PDB file of C-alpha atoms in Angstrom:
ATOM      1  CA  GLN A   5     -34.544   7.124   5.342  1.00  0.00           C
ATOM      2  CA  VAL A   6     -32.906   3.886   4.327  1.00  0.00           C
ATOM      3  CA  GLN A   7     -35.106   0.911   3.611  1.00  0.00           C
ATOM      4  CA  LEU A   8     -34.261  -2.694   2.695  1.00  0.00           C
ATOM      5  CA  VAL A   9     -37.163  -4.740   1.603  1.00  0.00           C
ATOM      6  CA  GLU A  10     -36.745  -8.489   0.934  1.00  0.00           C
ATOM      7  CA  SER A  11     -39.016 -10.669  -1.242  1.00  0.00           C
ATOM      8  CA  GLY A  12     -39.024 -14.065  -2.840  1.00  0.00           C
ATOM      9  CA  GLY A  13     -39.198 -16.364   0.190  1.00  0.00           C
ATOM     10  CA  GLY A  14     -41.572 -19.362   0.255  1.00  0.00           C
ATOM     11  CA  LEU A  15     -41.983 -23.072   0.564  1.00  0.00           C
ATOM     12  CA  VAL A  16     -39.966 -25.335  -1.628  1.00  0.00           C
ATOM     13  CA  GLN A  17     -39.106 -29.001  -1.750  1.00  0.00           C
ATOM     14  CA  ALA A  18     -35.542 -30.202  -1.192  1.00  0.00           C
ATOM     15  CA  GLY A  19     -33.504 -29.901  -4.284  1.00  0.00           C
ATOM     16  CA  GLY A  20     -35.583 -26.914  -5.472  1.00  0.00           C
ATOM     17  CA  SER A  21     -34.645 -23.321  -6.092  1.00  0.00           C
ATOM     18  CA  LEU A  22     -35.698 -19.816  -4.888  1.00  0.00           C
ATOM     19  CA  LYS A  23     -34.447 -16.390  -5.683  1.00  0.00           C
ATOM     20  CA  LEU A  24     -34.529 -13.750  -3.033  1.00  0.00           C
ATOM     21  CA  ALA A  25     -34.458  -9.988  -3.803  1.00  0.00           C
ATOM     22  CA  CYS A  26     -33.652  -7.057  -1.557  1.00  0.00           C
ATOM     23  CA  ALA A  27     -34.722  -3.633  -2.830  1.00  0.00           C
ATOM     24  CA  ALA A  28     -32.827  -0.713  -1.263  1.00  0.00           C
ATOM     25  CA  SER A  29     -34.091   2.833  -1.134  1.00  0.00           C
ATOM     26  CA  GLY A  30     -33.063   6.009   0.567  1.00  0.00           C
ATOM     27  CA  ARG A  31     -29.491   5.862  -0.482  1.00  0.00           C
ATOM     28  CA  THR A  32     -27.175   3.970  -2.796  1.00  0.00           C
ATOM     29  CA  PHE A  33     -24.625   1.522  -1.536  1.00  0.00           C
ATOM     30  CA  SER A  34     -22.103   1.840  -4.305  1.00  0.00           C
ATOM     31  CA  ASN A  35     -19.116   2.154  -2.012  1.00  0.00           C
ATOM     32  CA  THR A  36     -20.004  -0.496   0.525  1.00  0.00           C
ATOM     33  CA  ILE A  37     -20.911  -4.159   0.986  1.00  0.00           C
ATOM     34  CA  MET A  38     -24.237  -5.821   1.135  1.00  0.00           C
ATOM     35  CA  GLY A  39     -24.960  -9.272   2.461  1.00  0.00           C
ATOM     36  CA  TRP A  40     -27.464 -11.972   3.204  1.00  0.00           C
ATOM     37  CA  PHE A  41     -27.808 -13.593   6.656  1.00  0.00           C
ATOM     38  CA  ARG A  42     -30.190 -16.192   7.978  1.00  0.00           C
ATOM     39  CA  GLN A  43     -31.599 -17.184  11.276  1.00  0.00           C
ATOM     40  CA  ALA A  44     -33.296 -20.533  12.034  1.00  0.00           C
ATOM     41  CA  PRO A  45     -35.396 -20.975  15.145  1.00  0.00           C
ATOM     42  CA  GLY A  46     -33.290 -21.318  18.292  1.00  0.00           C
ATOM     43  CA  LYS A  47     -30.094 -20.534  16.439  1.00  0.00           C
ATOM     44  CA  GLU A  48     -27.813 -17.499  16.032  1.00  0.00           C
ATOM     45  CA  ARG A  49     -28.076 -15.302  12.937  1.00  0.00           C
ATOM     46  CA  GLU A  50     -25.472 -16.579  10.506  1.00  0.00           C
ATOM     47  CA  PHE A  51     -23.635 -15.226   7.510  1.00  0.00           C
ATOM     48  CA  VAL A  52     -24.714 -16.566   4.064  1.00  0.00           C
ATOM     49  CA  ALA A  53     -23.158 -14.432   1.449  1.00  0.00           C
ATOM     50  CA  ALA A  54     -21.889 -10.801   0.785  1.00  0.00           C
ATOM     51  CA  ILE A  55     -20.911  -8.718  -2.217  1.00  0.00           C
ATOM     52  CA  ARG A  56     -18.882  -5.549  -2.734  1.00  0.00           C
ATOM     53  CA  TRP A  57     -21.279  -3.282  -4.580  1.00  0.00           C
ATOM     54  CA  SER A  58     -18.465  -1.750  -6.540  1.00  0.00           C
ATOM     55  CA  GLY A  59     -16.475  -4.465  -8.322  1.00  0.00           C
ATOM     56  CA  GLY A  60     -18.767  -7.316  -7.465  1.00  0.00           C
ATOM     57  CA  THR A  61     -16.379  -9.408  -5.297  1.00  0.00           C
ATOM     58  CA  THR A  62     -18.410 -12.038  -3.571  1.00  0.00           C
ATOM     59  CA  TYR A  63     -17.991 -14.013  -0.302  1.00  0.00           C
ATOM     60  CA  TYR A  64     -19.853 -17.199   0.799  1.00  0.00           C
ATOM     61  CA  ALA A  65     -20.339 -19.302   3.786  1.00  0.00           C
ATOM     62  CA  ASP A  66     -18.920 -22.769   3.303  1.00  0.00           C
ATOM     63  CA  SER A  67     -22.389 -24.287   3.784  1.00  0.00           C
ATOM     64  CA  VAL A  68     -23.785 -22.561   0.722  1.00  0.00           C
ATOM     65  CA  LYS A  69     -20.745 -22.311  -1.568  1.00  0.00           C
ATOM     66  CA  GLY A  70     -21.568 -23.857  -4.983  1.00  0.00           C
ATOM     67  CA  ARG A  71     -25.304 -23.711  -4.384  1.00  0.00           C
ATOM     68  CA  PHE A  72     -26.092 -20.027  -3.741  1.00  0.00           C
ATOM     69  CA  THR A  73     -25.139 -17.055  -5.906  1.00  0.00           C
ATOM     70  CA  ILE A  74     -25.293 -13.394  -4.656  1.00  0.00           C
ATOM     71  CA  SER A  75     -25.581 -10.668  -7.203  1.00  0.00           C
ATOM     72  CA  ARG A  76     -26.668  -7.060  -7.580  1.00  0.00           C
ATOM     73  CA  ASP A  77     -28.385  -4.826 -10.069  1.00  0.00           C
ATOM     74  CA  ASN A  78     -26.930  -1.384  -9.896  1.00  0.00           C
ATOM     75  CA  ALA A  79     -29.695   0.285 -11.916  1.00  0.00           C
ATOM     76  CA  LYS A  80     -32.383  -1.147  -9.808  1.00  0.00           C
ATOM     77  CA  ASN A  81     -30.415  -0.799  -6.473  1.00  0.00           C
ATOM     78  CA  THR A  82     -31.385  -4.364  -5.780  1.00  0.00           C
ATOM     79  CA  LEU A  83     -29.541  -7.297  -4.188  1.00  0.00           C
ATOM     80  CA  TYR A  84     -30.257 -10.943  -5.097  1.00  0.00           C
ATOM     81  CA  LEU A  85     -29.657 -14.344  -3.684  1.00  0.00           C
ATOM     82  CA  GLN A  86     -30.153 -17.302  -6.057  1.00  0.00           C
ATOM     83  CA  MET A  87     -30.539 -20.479  -4.014  1.00  0.00           C
ATOM     84  CA  ASN A  88     -30.249 -23.810  -5.808  1.00  0.00           C
ATOM     85  CA  SER A  89     -30.168 -27.376  -4.560  1.00  0.00           C
ATOM     86  CA  LEU A  90     -31.953 -26.314  -1.355  1.00  0.00           C
ATOM     87  CA  LYS A  91     -31.764 -28.510   1.672  1.00  0.00           C
ATOM     88  CA  PRO A  92     -33.993 -28.701   4.763  1.00  0.00           C
ATOM     89  CA  ASP A  93     -31.066 -27.226   6.790  1.00  0.00           C
ATOM     90  CA  ASP A  94     -31.468 -24.040   4.638  1.00  0.00           C
ATOM     91  CA  THR A  95     -34.841 -23.348   6.358  1.00  0.00           C
ATOM     92  CA  ALA A  96     -34.640 -19.968   8.040  1.00  0.00           C
ATOM     93  CA  VAL A  97     -35.630 -16.358   7.889  1.00  0.00           C
ATOM     94  CA  TYR A  98     -33.339 -14.642   5.481  1.00  0.00           C
ATOM     95  CA  TYR A  99     -32.299 -11.052   5.978  1.00  0.00           C
ATOM     96  CA  CYS A 100     -30.418  -8.615   3.787  1.00  0.00           C
ATOM     97  CA  ALA A 101     -28.022  -6.183   5.332  1.00  0.00           C
ATOM     98  CA  ALA A 102     -25.931  -3.302   4.212  1.00  0.00           C
ATOM     99  CA  ASP A 103     -22.967  -1.215   5.111  1.00  0.00           C
ATOM    100  CA  PRO A 104     -20.884  -3.070   7.695  1.00  0.00           C
ATOM    101  CA  ALA A 105     -18.608  -1.058   9.951  1.00  0.00           C
ATOM    102  CA  GLY A 106     -15.609  -2.474   8.064  1.00  0.00           C
ATOM    103  CA  ALA A 107     -14.934  -4.784   5.172  1.00  0.00           C
ATOM    104  CA  TYR A 108     -13.127  -7.158   7.516  1.00  0.00           C
ATOM    105  CA  LEU A 109     -16.377  -7.534   9.520  1.00  0.00           C
ATOM    106  CA  LEU A 110     -18.627  -8.554   6.603  1.00  0.00           C
ATOM    107  CA  LYS A 111     -19.377 -11.990   8.075  1.00  0.00           C
ATOM    108  CA  ARG A 112     -20.481 -10.552  11.423  1.00  0.00           C
ATOM    109  CA  TRP A 113     -24.145  -9.769  11.604  1.00  0.00           C
ATOM    110  CA  ASN A 114     -23.775  -7.136  14.335  1.00  0.00           C
ATOM    111  CA  ALA A 115     -21.453  -5.085  12.230  1.00  0.00           C
ATOM    112  CA  TYR A 116     -24.089  -4.055   9.709  1.00  0.00           C
ATOM    113  CA  ASN A 117     -25.938  -0.742   9.911  1.00  0.00           C
ATOM    114  CA  TYR A 118     -29.033  -1.493   7.901  1.00  0.00           C
ATOM    115  CA  TRP A 119     -31.382  -4.496   7.825  1.00  0.00           C
ATOM    116  CA  GLY A 120     -34.418  -5.631   6.027  1.00  0.00           C
ATOM    117  CA  GLN A 121     -37.473  -7.203   7.745  1.00  0.00           C
ATOM    118  CA  GLY A 122     -36.675 -10.737   6.679  1.00  0.00           C
ATOM    119  CA  THR A 123     -38.326 -13.333   4.447  1.00  0.00           C
ATOM    120  CA  GLN A 124     -39.148 -16.912   5.436  1.00  0.00           C
ATOM    121  CA  VAL A 125     -37.590 -19.692   3.465  1.00  0.00           C
ATOM    122  CA  THR A 126     -38.846 -23.214   4.193  1.00  0.00           C
ATOM    123  CA  VAL A 127     -37.462 -26.319   2.650  1.00  0.00           C
ATOM    124  CA  SER A 128     -39.442 -29.516   2.994  1.00  0.00           C
ATOM    125  CA  SER A 129     -37.787 -32.959   2.840  1.00  0.00           C
TER     126      SER A 129
END
């Protein structure tokens, strides 16, 4: 059974940093893509970042480019999201996801087969 478990969320002041982790178990994702999405109250789930597990190519939403960094640790089967220069608009529940139906769909939340339970990130002004 595949499980994705996020951790690292919390409350931080604007300008601060947080690092999210997503531990994967049940299978390896060496031949696929993993990503981070977020959902704020009353808004649609939106793409944040994604990474090809093999090769490490990364993709970012324009809103987080230059502030967030996605990475993975192959040995630990863990995905990370380093978030710097956080803004109140970054407040949301952050989800990790794995294995989209196709690489060209990596920015579409409904293309992913596996999801974590989410972790809350709150940025105060």
